Amino acid sequence: MDSHSGSSVRLKVFNLNCWAIPYMSKQRQVRIQYLGDFLNQKNFDLALLQEVWSERDFESLRQKLLPNYTWAHYFRSGFIGSGLCVFSKHPIQEIFQHTFSLNGYPYKIHHGDWFCGKAVGMLVLEICGILVNVYVTHLHAEYNREHDYYLAHRVAQAWELAQFIHHTSRKADVILLCGDLNSHPGDIGYRLIREWIGLEDSYLETQDFQGCEEGSTMVPNNCFVNPHEMEHFPRGIRIDYILFKAVSGFRITCDTFATTTGSGPDDTSGRSIPLSDHEALMATLSIRPASFEQSHNAARDAETQASLMGVLHEAWTEMGLGLAAARQWVYSTGHLFSLGLLLLFLGVGSMLFEDIPWVAEAFFMILGAIVLLGSGGLYLTSLHESKALYEAQAEIELAMEMAKEIQPEAVEVSSTSSLLRTSIQSESK
Amino acid sequence: MDSHSGSSVRLKVFNLNCWAIPYMSKQRQVRIQYLGDFLNQKNFDLALLQEVWSERDFESLRQKLLPNYTWAHYFRSGFIGSGLCVFSKHPIQEIFQHTFSLNGYPYKIHHGDWFCGKAVGMLVLEICGILVNVYVTHLHAEYNREHDYYLAHRVAQAWELAQFIHHTSRKADVILLCGDLNSHPGDIGYRLIREWIGLEDSYLETQDFQGCEEGSTMVPNNCFVNPHEMEHFPRGIRIDYILFKAVSGFRITCDTFATTTGSGPDDTSGRSIPLSDHEALMATLSIRPASFEQSHNAARDAETQASLMGVLHEAWTEMGLGLAAARQWVYSTGHLFSLGLLLLFLGVGSMLFEDIPWVAEAFFMILGAIVLLGSGGLYLTSLHESKALYEAQAEIELAMEMAKEIQPEAVEVSSTSSLLRTSIQSESK
């Protein structure tokens, strides 16, 4: 509940990746019910959820939460939906969403991300006269940290997310970004988002933390977590976040920050089923009016600027590697497509010769059709991937150029990038 | 060239749908060369192009225009690209793009829109201290005006475009939107964009117009235009626009506005090939500082507000019709998918009986596979369509709720919408 004590506004925020995949996630319906009870009991201002894949689950939550959270929205996108939804005690004034250009591969059916339409959902709230832009998101999963096939996609998503927030929050007093970034605190995705927008991390900012060691949001002692995946992380991993920024005239502090700890969030209830395979995050934020000196952070210091340049350059490089791989696929699948055409022609052409059995003709035609369809699909996928990565790279390049103009001492990094850019451009011609 | 005469800034803007489809558009390369010469000769501040489908064409233009237009960007998206690009005399400070959620159907290969990744491209420029947000776009084509199969998609795109501009231009002094909206001035798409953002139309605002009758941008006397398509429009149609708005502290006027007239833009050169099948638009805009009274348009009058409510409601209804059709497709293709499964099982099952010839078994299996693949693809397409239309509708509903709160006398329209919404919501459960 927000209490406008003195001149400060308190905001209680809840975030959870719900792991609610119909037919696949364990004890889904019990957990959704449990989550509804918990949210009603704790009375947050905002609850932001990810991986609510079934609209029925959202609808059942909506019905249950209606008395306490009057406003709700499910973000629909892709084939399945974005999985993102929000429940708010405060009137939602505007909603908008941006679906990420890149989101895995359609042929990776077992991973499924491509079908989900991963996105960033945006809400505009006005709380006690303060304009709050809230963003909820879920970036591409990391299935194999050693050989992260999707790194370029996740970095491109992180950049799109950062750009979307950067451009849509210009009038906001306060920015909140909650969600599952599928990036550890040291990873480029997390750093890119934080540095480009200038966001603070609730876990790092609070003086009062209660929860998993190192703020982890996936821990081995959660019974839904596959222990094998946590082999290298005995203390768990931190990939879910509540990030914030006061844009102008305001200052935010994170008074308390808590996570669930692998068991049920409220052990006194006697129910010990965790809410999800992820831990829930709960932050109490205080928003206060601030003097110009306190709130003004436009003039970045040289160190921050250099750090931003480094992060931009790292993201640019990661996308470049992805782009090179995508172009290789465009090339290979293009050749495979020609092979499919050849097989089809062989099949059709062999019909002119009476001594070739029709089984052989049919074989060539069917094989040709399969190769054509398969390589055609792969060709389009890689083509789309290369366009999206190239676009993201171009946006980052421009950002680096602009950052360079602001801070001449960062020339070293950016001149390297210019060289790289020239080589990419000549390659693309 | 912008001349900062007194305290006003002049901006010369060029817009053209280039109709540059490799292997398909007539005299493409000659026209691209001709366009380059023309842009160099006329020296605009900004040239915004659509349907530049080949990046080679963009690259050749970029090389040619480099001396006069130092800054350029091609927006890459989808499989082919967005076709959108921009050339600017002024430094481009930021770029961003938003790909539309809906853009036709993959199985309409002959229409091709689905493969293009239609989008809105955004640039941020600072011209003489004025922050200008420029948007370039190209909405879904209208192939049959009587039976417009894509109306819901185009309206959804118009809404996404309007929302994108609305949310990303909060800090801009001036907004420019140029492009091919594939909507006549009376159509809902055009009205929705103009009313939601509060944009002015250069053609309607100027006192000095030279060009096609009624400002048409596709005319029958252009040799690249199919006369059959203009049967009902002997004076041509107006579907390309230069729209603008001064957000705060500034006032814009359109001093001159011109279109090419079906022949070459400059007949004195002796070359009479039109630049495209569309006509080019050329506007000279003057931006002046304005007093608060002149520039402040936040307090919409009751009439404007009622008109906005009407437009929102019309768009909502159009999307509702599209949504109903999409849901019907989800239902039908779901059944067809089951049929495919049945055929496949029949094929596999018949292998147990020795007296069934293997040709029959193969027939069932191949037919089953084809039906499965086809209906599966259609099912996913319709599912995606229904999600996107539902999301757009939800955003519009919220916009109507908010508009209703501002203006109680508009209750009549919005209460109807609430009724409709309730029916849609109960249907979706």
XYZ file of N, CA and C in Angstrom, chain B residues 7-213:
621
model
N 13.876 34.295 -36.222
C 13.850 33.220 -35.240
C 13.137 31.994 -35.787
N 12.960 31.924 -37.110
C 12.278 30.743 -37.646
C 13.249 29.824 -38.375
N 12.988 28.528 -38.298
C 13.821 27.532 -38.957
C 13.029 26.950 -40.115
N 13.646 26.942 -41.293
C 12.948 26.358 -42.438
C 13.470 24.962 -42.703
N 12.546 24.065 -42.984
C 12.888 22.660 -43.167
C 12.272 22.183 -44.475
N 13.124 21.755 -45.405
C 12.614 21.238 -46.675
C 12.597 19.710 -46.621
N 11.404 19.155 -46.754
C 11.227 17.714 -46.567
C 10.737 17.058 -47.860
N 11.334 15.930 -48.183
C 10.967 15.165 -49.376
C 10.492 13.795 -48.937
N 9.406 13.305 -49.534
C 8.930 11.952 -49.237
C 8.527 11.240 -50.522
N 8.926 9.978 -50.640
C 8.534 9.208 -51.831
C 8.494 7.715 -51.538
N 7.400 7.084 -51.965
C 7.361 5.626 -52.052
C 8.015 5.293 -53.390
N 9.218 4.702 -53.333
C 10.066 4.586 -54.531
C 9.676 3.452 -55.479
N 8.835 2.517 -55.023
C 8.476 1.373 -55.873
C 9.744 0.778 -56.495
N 10.640 0.343 -55.634
C 11.918 -0.208 -56.110
C 12.033 -1.675 -55.713
N 11.240 -2.522 -56.399
C 11.266 -3.961 -56.132
C 12.174 -4.607 -57.168
N 13.292 -5.194 -56.722
C 14.211 -5.800 -57.685
C 13.494 -6.802 -58.597
N 13.827 -6.810 -59.850
C 13.290 -7.707 -60.883
C 11.809 -7.450 -61.219
N 11.108 -6.624 -60.471
C 9.675 -6.461 -60.724
C 9.294 -5.033 -61.127
N 9.864 -4.045 -60.451
C 9.484 -2.660 -60.749
C 10.167 -2.210 -62.040
N 9.394 -1.549 -62.893
C 9.928 -1.118 -64.190
C 10.971 -0.014 -64.026
N 12.006 -0.101 -64.837
C 13.059 0.920 -64.923
C 13.579 1.359 -63.552
N 13.722 0.360 -62.680
C 14.071 0.654 -61.288
C 15.409 1.393 -61.168
N 16.418 0.834 -61.838
C 17.744 1.400 -61.642
C 17.874 2.817 -62.216
N 17.233 3.018 -63.368
C 17.242 4.366 -63.954
C 16.562 5.342 -63.004
N 15.426 4.908 -62.433
C 14.673 5.800 -61.543
C 15.458 6.122 -60.267
N 16.173 5.096 -59.754
C 16.966 5.333 -58.535
C 18.078 6.362 -58.825
N 18.714 6.224 -59.984
C 19.748 7.193 -60.387
C 19.161 8.597 -60.500
N 18.022 8.640 -61.161
C 17.317 9.885 -61.405
C 16.928 10.533 -60.063
N 16.455 9.690 -59.129
C 16.084 10.173 -57.801
C 17.290 10.784 -57.096
N 18.432 10.096 -57.196
C 19.666 10.608 -56.592
C 20.024 11.977 -57.152
N 19.964 12.106 -58.482
C 20.267 13.400 -59.114
C 19.318 14.480 -58.602
N 18.044 14.111 -58.569
C 17.020 15.077 -58.169
C 17.238 15.558 -56.735
N 17.522 14.603 -55.818
C 17.723 14.967 -54.411
C 18.964 15.842 -54.249
N 20.022 15.530 -55.014
C 21.225 16.350 -54.955
C 20.968 17.764 -55.454
N 20.180 17.828 -56.514
C 19.908 19.112 -57.148
C 19.044 20.006 -56.251
N 18.050 19.407 -55.597
C 17.079 20.216 -54.848
C 17.522 20.527 -53.418
N 18.453 19.695 -52.914
C 19.027 20.019 -51.614
C 17.999 20.159 -50.490
N 17.308 19.061 -50.203
C 16.357 19.056 -49.091
C 17.107 18.914 -47.768
N 16.392 19.162 -46.683
C 16.977 18.879 -45.372
C 16.859 17.399 -45.055
N 15.733 16.842 -45.467
C 15.424 15.452 -45.145
C 14.766 14.790 -46.348
N 15.216 13.600 -46.690
C 14.522 12.822 -47.717
C 14.140 11.494 -47.096
N 12.841 11.195 -47.103
C 12.341 9.970 -46.476
C 11.753 9.079 -47.557
N 12.272 7.870 -47.638
C 11.882 6.992 -48.743
C 11.246 5.707 -48.231
N 10.301 5.204 -49.018
C 9.704 3.899 -48.748
C 9.908 2.999 -49.962
N 9.730 1.709 -49.744
C 9.854 0.694 -50.801
C 11.209 0.719 -51.503
N 12.261 0.989 -50.730
C 13.615 0.737 -51.241
C 13.938 -0.667 -50.731
N 13.534 -1.672 -51.514
C 13.602 -3.048 -51.002
C 14.991 -3.657 -51.077
N 15.818 -3.099 -51.950
C 17.162 -3.665 -52.074
C 18.158 -2.764 -51.363
N 18.992 -3.376 -50.499
C 19.993 -2.570 -49.796
C 21.056 -2.034 -50.749
N 21.195 -2.712 -51.914
C 22.133 -2.204 -52.914
C 21.663 -0.854 -53.445
N 20.344 -0.730 -53.654
C 19.796 0.548 -54.114
C 20.048 1.637 -53.075
N 19.843 1.275 -51.799
C 20.114 2.244 -50.730
C 21.577 2.648 -50.762
N 22.449 1.634 -50.915
C 23.884 1.899 -50.883
C 24.303 2.801 -52.054
N 23.712 2.561 -53.238
C 24.083 3.385 -54.395
C 23.581 4.822 -54.187
N 22.388 4.950 -53.597
C 21.884 6.291 -53.279
C 22.792 6.966 -52.252
N 23.200 6.201 -51.246
C 24.010 6.758 -50.165
C 25.329 7.326 -50.706
N 25.939 6.550 -51.608
C 27.207 6.997 -52.196
C 27.002 8.294 -52.972
N 25.919 8.319 -53.735
C 25.653 9.471 -54.595
C 25.302 10.716 -53.780
N 24.581 10.506 -52.667
C 24.059 11.639 -51.904
C 25.010 12.123 -50.815
N 26.094 11.360 -50.604
C 26.992 11.651 -49.488
C 27.441 13.121 -49.419
N 27.771 13.768 -50.554
C 28.231 15.162 -50.453
C 27.172 16.111 -49.883
N 25.895 15.827 -50.153
C 24.836 16.734 -49.697
C 24.079 16.237 -48.476
N 23.958 14.917 -48.373
C 23.221 14.355 -47.236
C 24.181 13.447 -46.477
N 24.834 14.016 -45.478
C 25.912 13.299 -44.806
C 25.400 12.097 -44.024
N 24.182 12.205 -43.508
C 23.663 11.174 -42.625
C 22.586 10.358 -43.319
N 22.668 9.048 -43.172
C 21.680 8.179 -43.819
C 21.464 6.941 -42.966
N 20.288 6.362 -43.092
C 20.031 5.092 -42.399
C 18.997 4.271 -43.154
N 19.270 2.976 -43.240
C 18.303 2.038 -43.794
C 17.769 1.198 -42.638
N 16.442 1.114 -42.513
C 15.848 0.350 -41.416
C 15.684 -1.103 -41.833
N 16.422 -1.989 -41.157
C 16.405 -3.407 -41.507
C 15.439 -4.161 -40.612
N 14.549 -4.924 -41.210
C 13.630 -5.745 -40.419
C 13.034 -6.828 -41.296
N 12.342 -7.784 -40.680
C 11.685 -8.849 -41.431
C 12.675 -9.655 -42.244
N 12.203 -10.275 -43.327
C 13.079 -11.095 -44.158
C 13.737 -10.267 -45.249
N 13.006 -9.268 -45.719
C 13.492 -8.500 -46.859
C 14.045 -7.162 -46.387
N 13.454 -6.617 -45.357
C 13.793 -5.267 -44.897
C 12.511 -4.474 -44.853
N 12.554 -3.332 -44.171
C 11.333 -2.544 -44.048
C 11.077 -1.728 -45.300
N 12.099 -1.572 -46.155
C 11.976 -0.715 -47.337
C 12.138 0.754 -46.997
N 12.262 1.057 -45.698
C 12.323 2.456 -45.258
C 13.774 2.924 -45.155
N 14.030 4.137 -45.648
C 15.342 4.720 -45.396
C 15.235 6.230 -45.363
N 16.317 6.843 -44.898
C 16.286 8.290 -44.724
C 17.652 8.874 -45.045
N 17.632 10.057 -45.651
C 18.855 10.811 -45.911
C 18.685 12.184 -45.281
N 19.707 12.601 -44.542
C 19.545 13.846 -43.800
C 20.775 14.733 -43.917
N 20.551 16.027 -44.035
C 21.653 16.986 -43.999
C 22.086 17.251 -42.575
N 21.184 16.972 -41.639
C 21.451 17.248 -40.227
C 21.878 15.955 -39.525
N 22.771 16.076 -38.564
C 23.216 14.857 -37.862
C 22.039 14.092 -37.267
N 22.002 12.794 -37.531
C 21.006 11.939 -36.893
C 21.568 11.566 -35.526
N 20.857 11.921 -34.470
C 21.405 11.687 -33.131
C 21.019 10.328 -32.571
N 19.805 9.885 -32.923
C 19.367 8.588 -32.415
C 18.486 7.927 -33.460
N 18.518 6.611 -33.494
C 17.601 5.865 -34.351
C 16.978 4.730 -33.546
N 15.774 4.375 -33.930
C 15.060 3.287 -33.274
C 13.982 2.831 -34.240
N 13.582 1.583 -34.133
C 12.485 1.150 -34.992
C 11.546 0.223 -34.251
N 10.324 0.191 -34.713
C 9.299 -0.673 -34.122
C 8.625 -1.414 -35.275
N 8.759 -2.737 -35.256
C 8.144 -3.546 -36.309
C 6.694 -3.822 -35.917
N 5.788 -3.709 -36.864
C 4.375 -3.904 -36.532
C 4.093 -5.373 -36.204
N 3.213 -5.579 -35.223
C 2.865 -6.944 -34.795
C 2.157 -7.707 -35.904
N 1.326 -7.001 -36.652
C 0.549 -7.657 -37.703
C 0.953 -7.086 -39.044
N 1.087 -7.962 -40.048
C 1.470 -7.460 -41.365
C 1.108 -8.455 -42.444
N -0.180 -8.769 -42.557
C -0.614 -9.691 -43.601
C -0.380 -11.134 -43.226
N -0.446 -11.988 -44.227
C -0.392 -13.436 -44.000
C 0.737 -14.065 -44.813
N 1.482 -15.023 -44.209
C 2.601 -15.633 -44.947
C 2.157 -16.373 -46.200
N 0.922 -16.921 -46.183
C 0.483 -17.685 -47.352
C 0.044 -16.797 -48.505
N -0.065 -15.504 -48.282
C -0.358 -14.574 -49.378
C 0.977 -14.141 -49.998
N 1.665 -15.142 -50.569
C 3.017 -14.883 -51.077
C 3.004 -13.829 -52.180
N 1.936 -13.857 -53.021
C 1.860 -12.903 -54.129
C 1.706 -11.467 -53.640
N 1.225 -11.267 -52.419
C 1.134 -9.904 -51.872
C 2.438 -9.502 -51.184
N 3.051 -10.463 -50.539
C 4.435 -10.247 -50.089
C 4.621 -9.381 -48.853
N 3.584 -8.680 -48.388
C 3.767 -7.776 -47.246
C 4.345 -8.489 -46.027
N 3.874 -9.722 -45.776
C 4.292 -10.453 -44.579
C 5.809 -10.618 -44.500
N 6.431 -10.751 -45.672
C 7.871 -11.012 -45.712
C 8.715 -9.748 -45.496
N 8.037 -8.596 -45.553
C 8.785 -7.342 -45.577
C 9.154 -6.795 -44.207
N 8.414 -7.167 -43.181
C 8.712 -6.572 -41.873
C 8.387 -5.099 -41.857
N 7.147 -4.770 -42.225
C 6.737 -3.363 -42.220
C 6.921 -2.800 -40.807
N 7.344 -1.551 -40.761
C 7.765 -0.983 -39.483
C 7.595 0.525 -39.492
N 7.846 1.122 -38.344
C 8.018 2.568 -38.296
C 9.455 2.820 -37.853
N 10.141 3.655 -38.621
C 11.506 4.038 -38.293
C 11.486 5.408 -37.644
N 12.341 5.584 -36.653
C 12.354 6.857 -35.913
C 13.759 7.442 -35.912
N 13.853 8.750 -36.117
C 15.134 9.444 -35.983
C 14.951 10.623 -35.056
N 15.980 10.916 -34.294
C 15.967 12.131 -33.494
C 17.026 13.067 -34.063
N 16.602 14.273 -34.425
C 17.516 15.287 -34.937
C 17.456 16.504 -34.026
N 18.559 17.242 -33.973
C 18.497 18.530 -33.288
C 18.877 19.582 -34.310
N 17.887 20.389 -34.707
C 18.131 21.383 -35.752
C 18.015 22.767 -35.131
N 19.130 23.478 -35.103
C 19.188 24.808 -34.484
C 18.581 24.784 -33.085
N 18.916 23.764 -32.326
C 18.453 23.673 -30.941
C 17.044 23.134 -30.781
N 16.379 22.844 -31.908
C 15.014 22.301 -31.833
C 15.080 20.784 -31.965
N 14.451 20.092 -31.019
C 14.472 18.629 -31.028
C 13.361 18.114 -31.947
N 13.762 17.496 -33.045
C 12.782 17.034 -34.038
C 12.765 15.501 -34.064
N 11.623 14.909 -33.777
C 11.452 13.460 -33.918
C 10.818 13.185 -35.273
N 11.539 12.462 -36.109
C 11.037 12.173 -37.455
C 10.666 10.704 -37.532
N 9.494 10.419 -38.064
C 9.033 9.039 -38.213
C 8.753 8.778 -39.691
N 9.210 7.624 -40.156
C 8.925 7.229 -41.543
C 8.281 5.843 -41.496
N 7.231 5.670 -42.301
C 6.523 4.399 -42.229
C 5.853 4.031 -43.548
N 5.394 2.801 -43.609
C 4.688 2.291 -44.784
C 3.725 1.226 -44.276
N 2.429 1.536 -44.316
C 1.449 0.580 -43.795
C 1.079 -0.461 -44.864
N 0.371 -1.497 -44.422
C 0.007 -2.613 -45.309
C -0.777 -2.117 -46.527
N -0.445 -2.666 -47.678
C -1.092 -2.258 -48.934
C -2.576 -2.621 -48.923
N -3.318 -1.887 -49.751
C -4.752 -2.167 -49.915
C -4.918 -2.733 -51.318
N -5.144 -4.055 -51.410
C -5.167 -4.673 -52.736
C -6.562 -4.636 -53.358
N -7.573 -4.578 -52.510
C -8.940 -4.575 -53.028
C -9.791 -3.722 -52.097
N -10.133 -2.538 -52.564
C -10.820 -1.578 -51.685
C -12.236 -2.041 -51.324
N -12.889 -2.766 -52.239
C -14.265 -3.228 -51.959
C -14.254 -4.352 -50.913
N -13.324 -5.276 -51.092
C -13.217 -6.378 -50.130
C -11.821 -6.319 -49.523
N -11.659 -5.385 -48.598
C -10.326 -5.135 -48.050
C -10.024 -6.158 -46.954
N -9.345 -7.218 -47.400
C -9.009 -8.351 -46.552
C -8.075 -7.939 -45.409
N -7.365 -6.838 -45.595
C -6.310 -6.450 -44.650
C -6.676 -5.248 -43.793
N -7.957 -4.861 -43.825
C -8.340 -3.628 -43.125
C -7.975 -3.679 -41.640
N -8.319 -4.792 -40.987
C -8.033 -4.887 -39.540
C -6.525 -4.789 -39.284
N -5.743 -5.409 -40.164
C -4.286 -5.335 -39.995
C -3.801 -3.894 -40.135
N -4.333 -3.193 -41.159
C -3.873 -1.825 -41.397
C -4.286 -0.902 -40.252
N -5.492 -1.118 -39.737
C -5.952 -0.290 -38.611
C -5.109 -0.592 -37.370
N -4.797 -1.873 -37.167
C -3.940 -2.232 -36.025
C -2.558 -1.601 -36.187
N -2.038 -1.589 -37.418
C -0.741 -0.938 -37.671
C -0.830 0.558 -37.401
N -1.926 1.172 -37.855
C -2.114 2.616 -37.650
C -2.120 2.920 -36.150
N -2.777 2.058 -35.378
C -2.838 2.270 -33.930
C -1.457 2.100 -33.299
N -0.748 1.042 -33.713
C 0.600 0.820 -33.175
C 1.515 1.993 -33.508
N 1.398 2.465 -34.750
C 2.189 3.618 -35.196
C 1.865 4.831 -34.329
N 0.568 5.088 -34.147
C 0.141 6.251 -33.360
C 0.627 6.126 -31.913
N 0.528 4.931 -31.352
C 0.976 4.700 -29.984
C 2.497 4.879 -29.876
N 3.211 4.334 -30.854
C 4.672 4.438 -30.837
C 5.090 5.911 -30.857
N 4.464 6.685 -31.736
C 4.809 8.117 -31.815
C 4.403 8.817 -30.518
N 3.204 8.512 -30.058
C 2.677 9.125 -28.829
C 3.646 8.933 -27.654
N 4.177 7.720 -27.521
C 5.005 7.427 -26.354
C 6.475 7.816 -26.533
N 6.952 7.893 -27.780
C 8.384 8.175 -27.971
C 8.666 9.651 -28.259
N 7.624 10.468 -28.345
C 7.853 11.866 -28.747
C 7.608 12.827 -27.597
N 7.602 12.303 -26.367
C 7.222 13.135 -25.234
C 8.173 14.302 -24.994
N 9.421 14.155 -25.463
C 10.373 15.243 -25.195
C 10.644 16.071 -26.455
N 10.025 15.664 -27.580
C 10.298 16.345 -28.851
C 9.626 17.721 -28.891
N 10.274 18.665 -29.585
C 9.621 19.956 -29.832
C 8.723 19.847 -31.056
N 9.193 19.057 -32.009
C 8.474 18.939 -33.276
C 8.411 17.477 -33.689
N 7.242 17.051 -34.187
C 7.073 15.687 -34.680
C 6.787 15.754 -36.181
N 7.466 14.921 -36.929
C 7.194 14.791 -38.368
C 6.874 13.331 -38.646
N 5.787 13.076 -39.351
C 5.493 11.705 -39.783
C 5.323 11.717 -41.296
N 6.175 10.961 -41.980
C 6.112 10.901 -43.437
C 5.968 9.458 -43.868
N 5.240 9.256 -44.937
C 5.186 7.905 -45.470
C 3.917 7.595 -46.221
N 3.870 6.328 -46.616
C 2.741 5.811 -47.374
C 1.837 5.085 -46.380
N 0.707 5.712 -46.057
C -0.192 5.131 -45.053
C -1.191 4.167 -45.690
N -1.192 4.077 -47.026
C -2.152 3.229 -47.737
C -3.585 3.460 -47.241
N -3.862 4.680 -46.867
C -5.194 5.062 -46.391
C -5.574 6.386 -47.035
N -6.781 6.468 -47.538
C -7.291 7.737 -48.076
C -7.583 8.673 -46.901
N -7.724 9.979 -47.171
C -7.954 10.921 -46.062
C -9.221 10.629 -45.260
N -10.206 9.974 -45.862
C -11.424 9.663 -45.117
C -11.325 8.350 -44.347
N -10.294 7.576 -44.612
C -10.188 6.230 -44.019
C -9.827 6.297 -42.536
N -10.234 5.250 -41.845
C -10.050 5.204 -40.396
C -8.570 5.234 -39.993
N -7.704 4.593 -40.783
C -6.273 4.549 -40.445
C -5.683 5.947 -40.345
N -5.922 6.743 -41.381
C -5.414 8.117 -41.432
C -5.994 8.959 -40.293
N -7.298 8.830 -40.068
C -7.945 9.651 -39.042
C -7.467 9.260 -37.642
N -7.291 7.953 -37.451
C -6.834 7.470 -36.150
C -5.469 8.050 -35.801
N -4.537 7.985 -36.768
C -3.179 8.495 -36.534
C -3.213 9.988 -36.243
N -3.945 10.729 -37.093
C -3.980 12.185 -36.933
C -4.611 12.595 -35.611
N -5.729 11.960 -35.284
C -6.459 12.400 -34.087
C -5.755 11.983 -32.795
N -5.178 10.784 -32.784
C -4.559 10.316 -31.534
C -3.326 11.138 -31.185
N -2.582 11.565 -32.221
C -1.360 12.328 -31.936
C -1.611 13.833 -32.056
N -2.660 14.201 -32.787
C -2.924 15.631 -33.017
C -2.050 16.204 -34.107
N -1.879 15.432 -35.197
C -1.002 15.854 -36.295
C -1.755 16.722 -37.311
N -1.026 17.657 -37.924
C -1.569 18.445 -39.019
C -1.090 17.850 -40.343
N -1.870 18.067 -41.387
C -1.561 17.525 -42.712
C -1.013 18.655 -43.595
N 0.231 18.519 -44.051
C 0.879 19.569 -44.850
C -0.001 20.027 -46.008
N -0.605 19.092 -46.698
C -1.418 19.437 -47.873
C -2.596 20.320 -47.486
N -3.209 20.000 -46.344
C -4.381 20.772 -45.909
C -3.993 22.115 -45.303
N -2.783 22.188 -44.748
C -2.393 23.394 -44.011
C -1.761 24.469 -44.886
N -1.179 24.064 -46.023
C -0.411 25.033 -46.801
C -1.323 26.013 -47.541
N -0.785 27.207 -47.776
C -1.490 28.210 -48.595
C -0.947 28.165 -50.019
N 0.150 27.473 -50.197
C 0.833 27.481 -51.491
C 1.032 26.041 -51.951
N 0.049 25.522 -52.684
C 0.142 24.139 -53.156
C 0.313 24.073 -54.668
N 1.216 23.260 -55.095
C 1.389 22.992 -56.524
C 1.498 21.490 -56.691
N 0.679 20.942 -57.600
C 0.781 19.503 -57.809
C -0.518 18.920 -58.310
N -0.688 17.635 -58.066
C -1.861 16.928 -58.577
C -3.138 17.450 -57.922
N -4.213 17.365 -58.693
C -5.525 17.765 -58.204
C -5.838 17.031 -56.893
